[in-house]
CSV table of C-alpha atoms in Angstrom, one decimal:
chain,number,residue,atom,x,y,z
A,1,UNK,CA,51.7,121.6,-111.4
A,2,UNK,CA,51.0,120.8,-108.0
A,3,UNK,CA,51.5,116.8,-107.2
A,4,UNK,CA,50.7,114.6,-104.5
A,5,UNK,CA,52.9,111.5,-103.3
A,6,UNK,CA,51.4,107.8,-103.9
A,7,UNK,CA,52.6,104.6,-104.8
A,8,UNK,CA,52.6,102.1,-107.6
A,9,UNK,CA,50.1,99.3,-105.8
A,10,UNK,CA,52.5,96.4,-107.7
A,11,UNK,CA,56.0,97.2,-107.5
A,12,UNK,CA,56.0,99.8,-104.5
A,13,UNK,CA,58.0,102.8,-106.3
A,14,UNK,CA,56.7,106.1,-105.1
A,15,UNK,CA,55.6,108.3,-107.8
A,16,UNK,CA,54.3,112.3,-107.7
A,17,UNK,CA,50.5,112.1,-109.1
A,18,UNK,CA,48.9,115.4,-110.6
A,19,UNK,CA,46.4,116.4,-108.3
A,20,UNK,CA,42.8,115.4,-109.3
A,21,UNK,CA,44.4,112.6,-111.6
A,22,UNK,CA,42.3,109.2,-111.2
A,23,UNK,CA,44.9,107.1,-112.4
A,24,UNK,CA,49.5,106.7,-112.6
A,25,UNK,CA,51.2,104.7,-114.7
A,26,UNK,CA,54.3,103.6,-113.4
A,27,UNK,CA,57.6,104.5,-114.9
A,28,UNK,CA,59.6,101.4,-113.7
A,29,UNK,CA,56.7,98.5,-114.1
A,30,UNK,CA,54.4,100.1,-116.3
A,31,UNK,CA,51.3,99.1,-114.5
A,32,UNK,CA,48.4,101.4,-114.1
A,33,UNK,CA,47.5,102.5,-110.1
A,34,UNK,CA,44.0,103.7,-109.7
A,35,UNK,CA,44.3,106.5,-107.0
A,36,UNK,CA,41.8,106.9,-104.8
A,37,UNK,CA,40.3,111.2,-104.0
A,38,UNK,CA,42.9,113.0,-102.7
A,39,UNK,CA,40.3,114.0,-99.6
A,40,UNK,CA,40.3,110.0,-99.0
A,41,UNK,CA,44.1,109.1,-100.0
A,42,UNK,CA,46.0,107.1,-97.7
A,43,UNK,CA,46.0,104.0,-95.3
A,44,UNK,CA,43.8,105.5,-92.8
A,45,UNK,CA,40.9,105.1,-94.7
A,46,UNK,CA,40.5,101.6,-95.3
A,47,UNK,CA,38.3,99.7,-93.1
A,48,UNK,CA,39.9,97.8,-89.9
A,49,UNK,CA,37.7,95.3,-89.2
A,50,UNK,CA,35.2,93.7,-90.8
A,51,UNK,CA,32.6,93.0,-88.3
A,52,UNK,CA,30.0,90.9,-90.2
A,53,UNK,CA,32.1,88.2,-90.6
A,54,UNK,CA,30.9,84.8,-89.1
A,55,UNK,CA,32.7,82.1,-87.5
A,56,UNK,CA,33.0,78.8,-88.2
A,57,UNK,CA,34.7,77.1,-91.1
A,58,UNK,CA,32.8,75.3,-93.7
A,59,UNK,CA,33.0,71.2,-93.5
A,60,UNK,CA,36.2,69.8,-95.0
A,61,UNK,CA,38.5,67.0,-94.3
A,62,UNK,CA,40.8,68.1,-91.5
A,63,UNK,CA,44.1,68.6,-91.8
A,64,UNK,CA,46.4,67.5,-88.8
A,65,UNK,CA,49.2,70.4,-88.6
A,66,UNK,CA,47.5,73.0,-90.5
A,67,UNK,CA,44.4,74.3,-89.7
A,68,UNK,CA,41.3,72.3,-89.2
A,69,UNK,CA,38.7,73.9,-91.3
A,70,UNK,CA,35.3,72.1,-88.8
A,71,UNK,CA,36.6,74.6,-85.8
A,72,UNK,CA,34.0,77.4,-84.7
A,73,UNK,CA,36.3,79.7,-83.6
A,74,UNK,CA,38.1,81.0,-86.8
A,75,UNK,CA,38.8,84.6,-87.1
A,76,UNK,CA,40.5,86.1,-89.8
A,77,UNK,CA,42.8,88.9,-89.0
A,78,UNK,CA,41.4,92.1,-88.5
A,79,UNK,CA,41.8,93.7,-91.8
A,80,UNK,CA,39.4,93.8,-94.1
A,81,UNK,CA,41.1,96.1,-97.2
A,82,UNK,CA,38.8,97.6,-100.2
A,83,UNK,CA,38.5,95.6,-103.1
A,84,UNK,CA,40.7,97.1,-105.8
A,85,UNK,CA,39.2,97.8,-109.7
A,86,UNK,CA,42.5,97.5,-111.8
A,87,UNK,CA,41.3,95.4,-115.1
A,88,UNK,CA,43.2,98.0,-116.6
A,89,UNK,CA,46.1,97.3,-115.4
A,90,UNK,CA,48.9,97.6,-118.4
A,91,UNK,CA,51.9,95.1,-118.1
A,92,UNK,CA,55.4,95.5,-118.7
A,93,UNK,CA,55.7,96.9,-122.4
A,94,UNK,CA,58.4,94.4,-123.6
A,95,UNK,CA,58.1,90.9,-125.4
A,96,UNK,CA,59.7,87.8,-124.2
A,97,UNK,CA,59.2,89.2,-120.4
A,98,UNK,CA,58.6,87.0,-117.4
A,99,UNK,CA,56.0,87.7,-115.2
A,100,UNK,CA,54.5,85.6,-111.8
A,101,UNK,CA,51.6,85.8,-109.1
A,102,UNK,CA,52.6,84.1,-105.8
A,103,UNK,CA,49.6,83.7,-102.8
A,104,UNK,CA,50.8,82.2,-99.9
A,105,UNK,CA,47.6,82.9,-96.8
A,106,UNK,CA,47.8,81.3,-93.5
A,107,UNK,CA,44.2,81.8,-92.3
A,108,UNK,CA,46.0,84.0,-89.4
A,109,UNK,CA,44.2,83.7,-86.1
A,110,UNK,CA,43.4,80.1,-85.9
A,111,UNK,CA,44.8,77.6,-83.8
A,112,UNK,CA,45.7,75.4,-86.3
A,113,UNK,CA,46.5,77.6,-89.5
A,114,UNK,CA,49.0,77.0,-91.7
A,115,UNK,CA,52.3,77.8,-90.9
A,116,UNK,CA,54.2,77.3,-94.0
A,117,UNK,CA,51.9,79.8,-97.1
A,118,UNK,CA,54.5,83.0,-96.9
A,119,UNK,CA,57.7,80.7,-96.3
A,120,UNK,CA,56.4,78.8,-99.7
A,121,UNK,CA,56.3,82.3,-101.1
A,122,UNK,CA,59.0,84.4,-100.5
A,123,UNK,CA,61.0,81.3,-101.3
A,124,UNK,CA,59.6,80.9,-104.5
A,125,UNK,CA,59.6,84.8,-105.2
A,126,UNK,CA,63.5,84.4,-104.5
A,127,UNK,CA,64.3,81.4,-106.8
A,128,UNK,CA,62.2,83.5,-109.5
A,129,UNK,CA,64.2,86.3,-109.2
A,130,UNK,CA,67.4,85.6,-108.2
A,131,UNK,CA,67.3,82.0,-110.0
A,132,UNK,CA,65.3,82.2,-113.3
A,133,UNK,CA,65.6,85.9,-114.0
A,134,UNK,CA,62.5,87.3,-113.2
A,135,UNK,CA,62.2,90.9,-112.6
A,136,UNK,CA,61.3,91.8,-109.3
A,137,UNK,CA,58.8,94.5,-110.2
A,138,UNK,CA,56.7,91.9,-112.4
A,139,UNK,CA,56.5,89.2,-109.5
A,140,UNK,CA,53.0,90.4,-107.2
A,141,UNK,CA,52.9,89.0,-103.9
A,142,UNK,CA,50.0,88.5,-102.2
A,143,UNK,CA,49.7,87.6,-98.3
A,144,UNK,CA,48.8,88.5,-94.9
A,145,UNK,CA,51.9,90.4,-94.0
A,146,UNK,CA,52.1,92.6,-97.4
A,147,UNK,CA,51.4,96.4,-96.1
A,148,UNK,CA,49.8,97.3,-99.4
A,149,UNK,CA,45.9,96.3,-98.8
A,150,UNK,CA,46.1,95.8,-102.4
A,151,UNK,CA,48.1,92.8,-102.0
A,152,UNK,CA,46.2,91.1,-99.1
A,153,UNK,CA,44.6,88.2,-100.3
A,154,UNK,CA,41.2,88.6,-100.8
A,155,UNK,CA,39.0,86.9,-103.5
A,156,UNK,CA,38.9,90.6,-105.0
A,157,UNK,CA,42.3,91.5,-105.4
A,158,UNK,CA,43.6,87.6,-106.1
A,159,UNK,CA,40.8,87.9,-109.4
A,160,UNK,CA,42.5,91.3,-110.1
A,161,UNK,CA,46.3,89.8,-110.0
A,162,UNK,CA,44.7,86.9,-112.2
A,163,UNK,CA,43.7,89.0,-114.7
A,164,UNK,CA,46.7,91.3,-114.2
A,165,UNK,CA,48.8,88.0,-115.2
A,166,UNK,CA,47.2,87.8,-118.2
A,167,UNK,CA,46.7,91.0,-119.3
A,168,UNK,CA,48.3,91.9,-122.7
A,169,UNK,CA,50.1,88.1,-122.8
A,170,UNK,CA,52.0,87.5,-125.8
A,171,UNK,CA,54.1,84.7,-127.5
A,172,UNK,CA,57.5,84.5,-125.8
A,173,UNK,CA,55.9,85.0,-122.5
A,174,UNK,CA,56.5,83.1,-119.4
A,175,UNK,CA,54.2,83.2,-116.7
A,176,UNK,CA,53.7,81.5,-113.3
A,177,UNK,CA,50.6,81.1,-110.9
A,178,UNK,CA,52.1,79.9,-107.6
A,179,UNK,CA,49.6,79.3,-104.7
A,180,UNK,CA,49.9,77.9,-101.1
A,181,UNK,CA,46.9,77.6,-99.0
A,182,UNK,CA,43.3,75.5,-98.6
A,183,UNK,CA,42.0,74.2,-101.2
A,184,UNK,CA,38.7,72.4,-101.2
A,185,UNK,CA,35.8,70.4,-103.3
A,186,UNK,CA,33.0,71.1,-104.3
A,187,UNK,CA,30.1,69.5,-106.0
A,188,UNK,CA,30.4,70.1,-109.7
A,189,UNK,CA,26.8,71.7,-111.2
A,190,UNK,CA,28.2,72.3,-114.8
A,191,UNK,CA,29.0,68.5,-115.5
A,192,UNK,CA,32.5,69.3,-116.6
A,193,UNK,CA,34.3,67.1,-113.7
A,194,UNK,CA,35.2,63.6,-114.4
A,195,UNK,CA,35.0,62.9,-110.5
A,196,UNK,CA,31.8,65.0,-109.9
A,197,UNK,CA,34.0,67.9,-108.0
A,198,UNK,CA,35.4,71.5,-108.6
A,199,UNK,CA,38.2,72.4,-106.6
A,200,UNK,CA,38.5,75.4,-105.6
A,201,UNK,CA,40.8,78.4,-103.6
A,202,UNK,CA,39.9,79.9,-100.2
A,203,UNK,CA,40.9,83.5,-100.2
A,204,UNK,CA,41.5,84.8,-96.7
A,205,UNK,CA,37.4,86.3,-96.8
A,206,UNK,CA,36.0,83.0,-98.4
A,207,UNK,CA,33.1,83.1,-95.6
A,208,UNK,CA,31.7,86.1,-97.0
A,209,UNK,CA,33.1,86.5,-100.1
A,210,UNK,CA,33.2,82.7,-101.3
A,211,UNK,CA,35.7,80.2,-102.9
A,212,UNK,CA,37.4,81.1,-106.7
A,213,UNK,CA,36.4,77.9,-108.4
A,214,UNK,CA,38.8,75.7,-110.8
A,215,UNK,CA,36.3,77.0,-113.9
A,216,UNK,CA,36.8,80.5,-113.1
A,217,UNK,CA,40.3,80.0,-112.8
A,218,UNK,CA,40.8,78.1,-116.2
A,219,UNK,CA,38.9,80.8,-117.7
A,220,UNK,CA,40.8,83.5,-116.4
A,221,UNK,CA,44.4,82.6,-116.9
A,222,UNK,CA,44.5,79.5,-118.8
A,223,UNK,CA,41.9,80.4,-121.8
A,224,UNK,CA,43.1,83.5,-123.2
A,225,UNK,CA,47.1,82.4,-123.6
A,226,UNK,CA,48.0,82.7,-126.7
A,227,UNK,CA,50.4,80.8,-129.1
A,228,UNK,CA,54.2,81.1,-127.6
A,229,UNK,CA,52.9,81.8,-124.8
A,230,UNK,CA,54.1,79.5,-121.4
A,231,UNK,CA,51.9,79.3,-118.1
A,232,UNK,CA,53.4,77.3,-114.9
A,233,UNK,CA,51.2,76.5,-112.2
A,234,UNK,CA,52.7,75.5,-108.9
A,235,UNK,CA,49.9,74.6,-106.8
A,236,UNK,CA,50.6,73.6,-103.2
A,237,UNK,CA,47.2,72.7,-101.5
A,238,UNK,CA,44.8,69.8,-101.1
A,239,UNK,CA,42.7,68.2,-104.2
A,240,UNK,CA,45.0,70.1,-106.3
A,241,UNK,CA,45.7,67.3,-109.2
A,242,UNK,CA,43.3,69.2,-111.2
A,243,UNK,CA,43.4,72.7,-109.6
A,244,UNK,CA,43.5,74.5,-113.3
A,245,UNK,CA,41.2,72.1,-114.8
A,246,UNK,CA,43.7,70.8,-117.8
A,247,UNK,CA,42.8,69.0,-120.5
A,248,UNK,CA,44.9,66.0,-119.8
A,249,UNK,CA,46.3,64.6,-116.7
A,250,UNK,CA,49.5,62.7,-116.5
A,251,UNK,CA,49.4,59.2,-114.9
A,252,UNK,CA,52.6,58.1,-113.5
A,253,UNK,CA,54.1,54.8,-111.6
A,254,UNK,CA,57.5,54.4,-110.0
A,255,UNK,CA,59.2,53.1,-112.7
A,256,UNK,CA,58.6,55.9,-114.4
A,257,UNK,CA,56.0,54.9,-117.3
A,258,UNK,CA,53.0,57.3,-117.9
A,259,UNK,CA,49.4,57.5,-119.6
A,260,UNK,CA,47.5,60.8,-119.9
A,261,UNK,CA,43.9,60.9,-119.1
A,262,UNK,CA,41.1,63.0,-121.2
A,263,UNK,CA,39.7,65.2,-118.6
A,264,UNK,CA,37.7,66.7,-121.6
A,265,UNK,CA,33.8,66.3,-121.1
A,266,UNK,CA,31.5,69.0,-121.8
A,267,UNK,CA,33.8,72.1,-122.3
A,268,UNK,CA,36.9,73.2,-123.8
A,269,UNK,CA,39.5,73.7,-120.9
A,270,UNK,CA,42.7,74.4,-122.9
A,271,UNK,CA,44.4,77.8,-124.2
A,272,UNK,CA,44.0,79.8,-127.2
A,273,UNK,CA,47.0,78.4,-128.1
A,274,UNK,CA,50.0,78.5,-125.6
A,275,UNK,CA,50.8,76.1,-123.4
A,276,UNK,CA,49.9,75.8,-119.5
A,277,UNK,CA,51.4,73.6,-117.1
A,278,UNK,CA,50.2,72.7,-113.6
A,279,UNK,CA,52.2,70.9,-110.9
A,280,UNK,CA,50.4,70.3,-108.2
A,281,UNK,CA,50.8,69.0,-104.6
A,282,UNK,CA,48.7,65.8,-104.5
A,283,UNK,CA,46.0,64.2,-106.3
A,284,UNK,CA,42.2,65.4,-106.4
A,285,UNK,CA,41.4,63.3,-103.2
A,286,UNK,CA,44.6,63.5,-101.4
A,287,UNK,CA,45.7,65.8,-99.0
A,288,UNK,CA,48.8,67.7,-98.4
A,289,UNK,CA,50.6,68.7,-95.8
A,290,UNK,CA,53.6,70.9,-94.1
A,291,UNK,CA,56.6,70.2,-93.3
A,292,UNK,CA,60.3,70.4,-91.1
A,293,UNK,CA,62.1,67.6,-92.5
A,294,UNK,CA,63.7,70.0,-95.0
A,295,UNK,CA,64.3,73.2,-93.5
A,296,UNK,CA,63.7,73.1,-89.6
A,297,UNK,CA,60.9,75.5,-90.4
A,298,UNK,CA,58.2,75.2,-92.2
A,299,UNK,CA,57.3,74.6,-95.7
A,300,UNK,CA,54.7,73.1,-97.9
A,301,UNK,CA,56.4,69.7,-99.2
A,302,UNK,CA,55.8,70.6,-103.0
A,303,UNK,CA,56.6,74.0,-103.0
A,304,UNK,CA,60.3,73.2,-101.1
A,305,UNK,CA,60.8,70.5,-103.4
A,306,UNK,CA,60.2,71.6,-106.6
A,307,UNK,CA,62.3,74.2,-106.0
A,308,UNK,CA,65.3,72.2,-104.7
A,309,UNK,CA,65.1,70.0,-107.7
A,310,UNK,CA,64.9,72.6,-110.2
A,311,UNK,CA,68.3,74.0,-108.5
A,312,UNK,CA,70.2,70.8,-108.2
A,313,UNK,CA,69.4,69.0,-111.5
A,314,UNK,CA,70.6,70.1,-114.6
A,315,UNK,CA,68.5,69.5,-118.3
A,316,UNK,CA,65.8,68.7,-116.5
A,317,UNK,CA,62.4,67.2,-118.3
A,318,UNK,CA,58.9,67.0,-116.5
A,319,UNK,CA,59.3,63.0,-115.7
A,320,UNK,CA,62.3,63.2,-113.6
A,321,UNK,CA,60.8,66.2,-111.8
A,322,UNK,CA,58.0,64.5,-110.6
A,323,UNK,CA,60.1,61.3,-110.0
A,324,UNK,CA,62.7,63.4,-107.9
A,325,UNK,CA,59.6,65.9,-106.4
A,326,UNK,CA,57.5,62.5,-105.6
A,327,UNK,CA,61.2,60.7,-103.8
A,328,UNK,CA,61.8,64.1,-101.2
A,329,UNK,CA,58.4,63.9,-100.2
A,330,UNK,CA,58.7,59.9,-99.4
A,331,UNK,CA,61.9,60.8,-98.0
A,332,UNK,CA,59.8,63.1,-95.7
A,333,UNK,CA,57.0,60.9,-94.8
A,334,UNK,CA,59.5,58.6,-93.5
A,335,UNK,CA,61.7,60.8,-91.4
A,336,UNK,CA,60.3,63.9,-89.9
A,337,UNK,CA,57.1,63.5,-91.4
A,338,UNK,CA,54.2,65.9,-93.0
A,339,UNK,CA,51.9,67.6,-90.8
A,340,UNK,CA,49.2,65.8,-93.1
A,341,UNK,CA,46.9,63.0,-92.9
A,342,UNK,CA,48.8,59.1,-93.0
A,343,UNK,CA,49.0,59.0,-96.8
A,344,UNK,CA,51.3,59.3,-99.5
A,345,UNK,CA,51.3,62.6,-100.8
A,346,UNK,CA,52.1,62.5,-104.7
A,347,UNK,CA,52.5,65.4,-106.8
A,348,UNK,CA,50.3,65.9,-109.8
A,349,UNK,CA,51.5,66.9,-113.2
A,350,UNK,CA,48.3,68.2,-115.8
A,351,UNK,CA,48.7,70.1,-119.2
A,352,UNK,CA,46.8,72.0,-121.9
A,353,UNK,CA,48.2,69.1,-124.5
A,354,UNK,CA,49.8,65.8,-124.4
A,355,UNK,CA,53.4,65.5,-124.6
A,356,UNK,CA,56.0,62.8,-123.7
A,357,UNK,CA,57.3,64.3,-120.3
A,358,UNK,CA,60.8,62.4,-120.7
A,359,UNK,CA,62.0,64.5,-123.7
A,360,UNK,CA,60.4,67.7,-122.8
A,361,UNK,CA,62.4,70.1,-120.8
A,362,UNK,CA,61.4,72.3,-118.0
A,363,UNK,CA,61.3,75.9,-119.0
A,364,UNK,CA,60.3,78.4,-116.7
C-alpha cells in the first residue's frame, strides 16, 4: 500500500500514513492526527504572516519588566499557523495515567515582553517528567519556539489541548494545566463574579481572535472531571487568584490560619466529581512579575518556586506550600527583586471543595 511520511501533531513520532487517509492514530501516544490532503501536506503551506492584524494592545495595568500591554507598537511574530480540528483526539489508552498542558507565550516582538513564559515551561515539563513520572509523550507544550504550528499558542489550538486534557478523563487520573503569560479582567456580564470580573488568558492572536475567559475555562477542563479524578492548575500570570473560577478560595495569614470563601453565586463552578486544584501566582487584583533572584535568568516567581519547594520538601500538604511558595517570593522582593509593580505578590490557592490544607498532601 503506498504511504506517505507525517507526524503525530502531540508527541512528534513520525508515522507512514496510507495515502488518501484523513486521519493516524499514533502507535506510541495514541492520539489521533488529522492529516491534511496530500496535494497540501507539509509546512509550506501554512500561512506566514498574518497581515490583518492590528497594533496596539488593549488597556491593562502595566507591567514594569514584562511587557506593557498600553504600547502601539505590538507585533506578534510572523506566524500565523491554521487552526487545528482535533476534538477527536483519543488519549493515552491506560488508567491511572498522568497527563499535562504547559503554555508558556512571550508576546515575541515587543519591547517589553515577557522574558520568562518558555523558561517557566520547559522547567516545569522537566520536573513532570523527570520528577513526578510523567510520560513525555502525554505532556503538550505549547509556545512560540515549538516547530509544530499545532503547538503555537493560539486561542484555537490552546481550546484544542484543553479539551485534549480532558478527553476520555477517568478516576485515577492526574492532570495539570500549567500557564505562563498575560492574564487580564474583564467585566463580568453573567453575574457569576463576586468582584464583578472574569479573568481571562491572552493567546498569542488575542487581538483578532480574543481572550479564553475563566467561564470557558471552568467549563472545559474543570466541569467534566469525574470522580478520582485529580486536576492541578499552576497558573503564573496577573489576577490569577481565581483564574479557574473554583468554588472556594483559601484565605491565608502568616501565621498560617485559613478561612475559605464561597465564590458560589449564580452557577455551579465545580467538577462532576474529581477534584481540581489551582495555585495561582497572585490574587485577582495583584499583579505578578519576573524574576533573576533565583536563577540569574529569568523565571516567573510562582512557577520557579513551586517547583523548588515541591523538590526540597518532603510530605508536603497545601499550607506549607503556599507558606514556603509565599516566603521565596518575599525573599525575592527584597533582594533582587520582581520585574513587577511595588507590591507583595502572594500566591493564591482555590479548590473544587473545602478541605483542611494542613492535613492534605500534595499529589501531583
Amino acid at each position: 500500500m503506498d504511504s506517505r511520511r507525517c507526524k503525530c501533531q502531540w508527541c512528534g513520532m513520525k508515522i507512514a500514513a496510507p495515502i488518501g487517509a484523513q486521519t493516524i492514530t499514533c502507535p506510541r501516544c495514541q492520539s489521533v492526527t488529522q492529516l491534511q490532503p496530500a496535494r497540501n501536506y507539509g509546512f509550506a503551506n501554512f500561512p506566514t504572516a498574518n497581515n490583518n492584524m492590528s497594533p496596539g494592545f488593549p488597556a491593562f495595568p502595566s507591567r514594569p519588566g514584562r511587557m506593557s500591554p498600553n504600547a502601539n507598537n505590538f507585533q506578534p511574530q510572523q506566524f500565523n499557523p491554521m487552526s487545528p480540528q482535533i476534538n477527536n483526539i483519543r488519549p493515552p489508552a491506560v488508567h491511572g495515567r498522568k497527563r499535562a498542558v504547559l503554555c508558556g507565550i512571550t508576546y515575541r516582538g515587543h519591547p517589553k515582553s515577557l522574558k520568562g513564559s518558555i523558561n517557566d515551561v520547559l522547567s516545569m515539563r522537566y520536573f513532570l517528567v523527570e520528577k513526578l513520572g510523567f510520560p513525555n509523550a502525554s505532556v503538550v507544550i505549547l509556545t512560540e519556539d515549538e516547530k509544530d504550528p499545532y503547538k503555537y499558542p493560539t486561542k484555537a489550538n490552546i481550546r484544542s489541548a484543553l479539551r485534549w486534557l480532558v478527553q476520555g478523563c477517568q478516576p485515577g487520573d492526574s492532570l495539570v494545566f500549567h500557564y505562563s503569560g498575560h492574564g487580564t479582567r474583564v467585566r463580568d456580564h453573567d453575574g457569576d463574579e463576586i468582584d464583578g470580573h472574569d479573568e481571562s488568558l491572552c493567546p498569542v492572536d488575542f487581538e483578532t481572535e480574543g481572550r479564553i475567559l475563566d467561564d470557558e475555562i471552568n467549563n472545559t477542563i474543570v466541569r467534566p472531571l469525574p470522580r478520582g479524578a485529580t486536576l492541578h492548575g499552576i497558573i503564573d500570570t496577573c489576577f490569577s487568584g481565581t483564574f479557574l473560577d473554583l468554588p472556594f478560595l483559601c484565605r491565608i495569614n502568616r501565621a498560617g490560619y485559613f478561612m475559605w470563601e464561597d465564590h458560589r453565586i449564580r452557577s455551579y463552578k465545580g467538577t462532576n466529581g474529581g477534584i481540581a486544584i489551582s495555585i495561582s501566582a497572585c490574587d485577582d487584583h495583584q499583579n505578578s512579575g519576573d524574576t533573576t533572584a533565583f536563577t540569574g535568568f529569568p523565571t516567573g516567581a510562582l512557577t520557579y518556586s513551586f517547583i523548588q519547594t515541591l523538590e526540597q520538601e518532603t510530605k508536603l500538604t497545601y499550607g506549607r506550600l503556599l507558606m514556603s511558595m509565599q516566603k521565596k517570593i518575599q525573599e525575592a522582593q527584597k533582594g533582587i527583586g520582581l520585574n513587577g509593580e511595588n507590591e507583595t505578590q502572594e500566591p493564591q490557592l482555590s479548590s473544587s471543595e473545602q478541605f483542611d490544607i494542613h492535613s492534605k498532601m500534595v499529589a501531583i
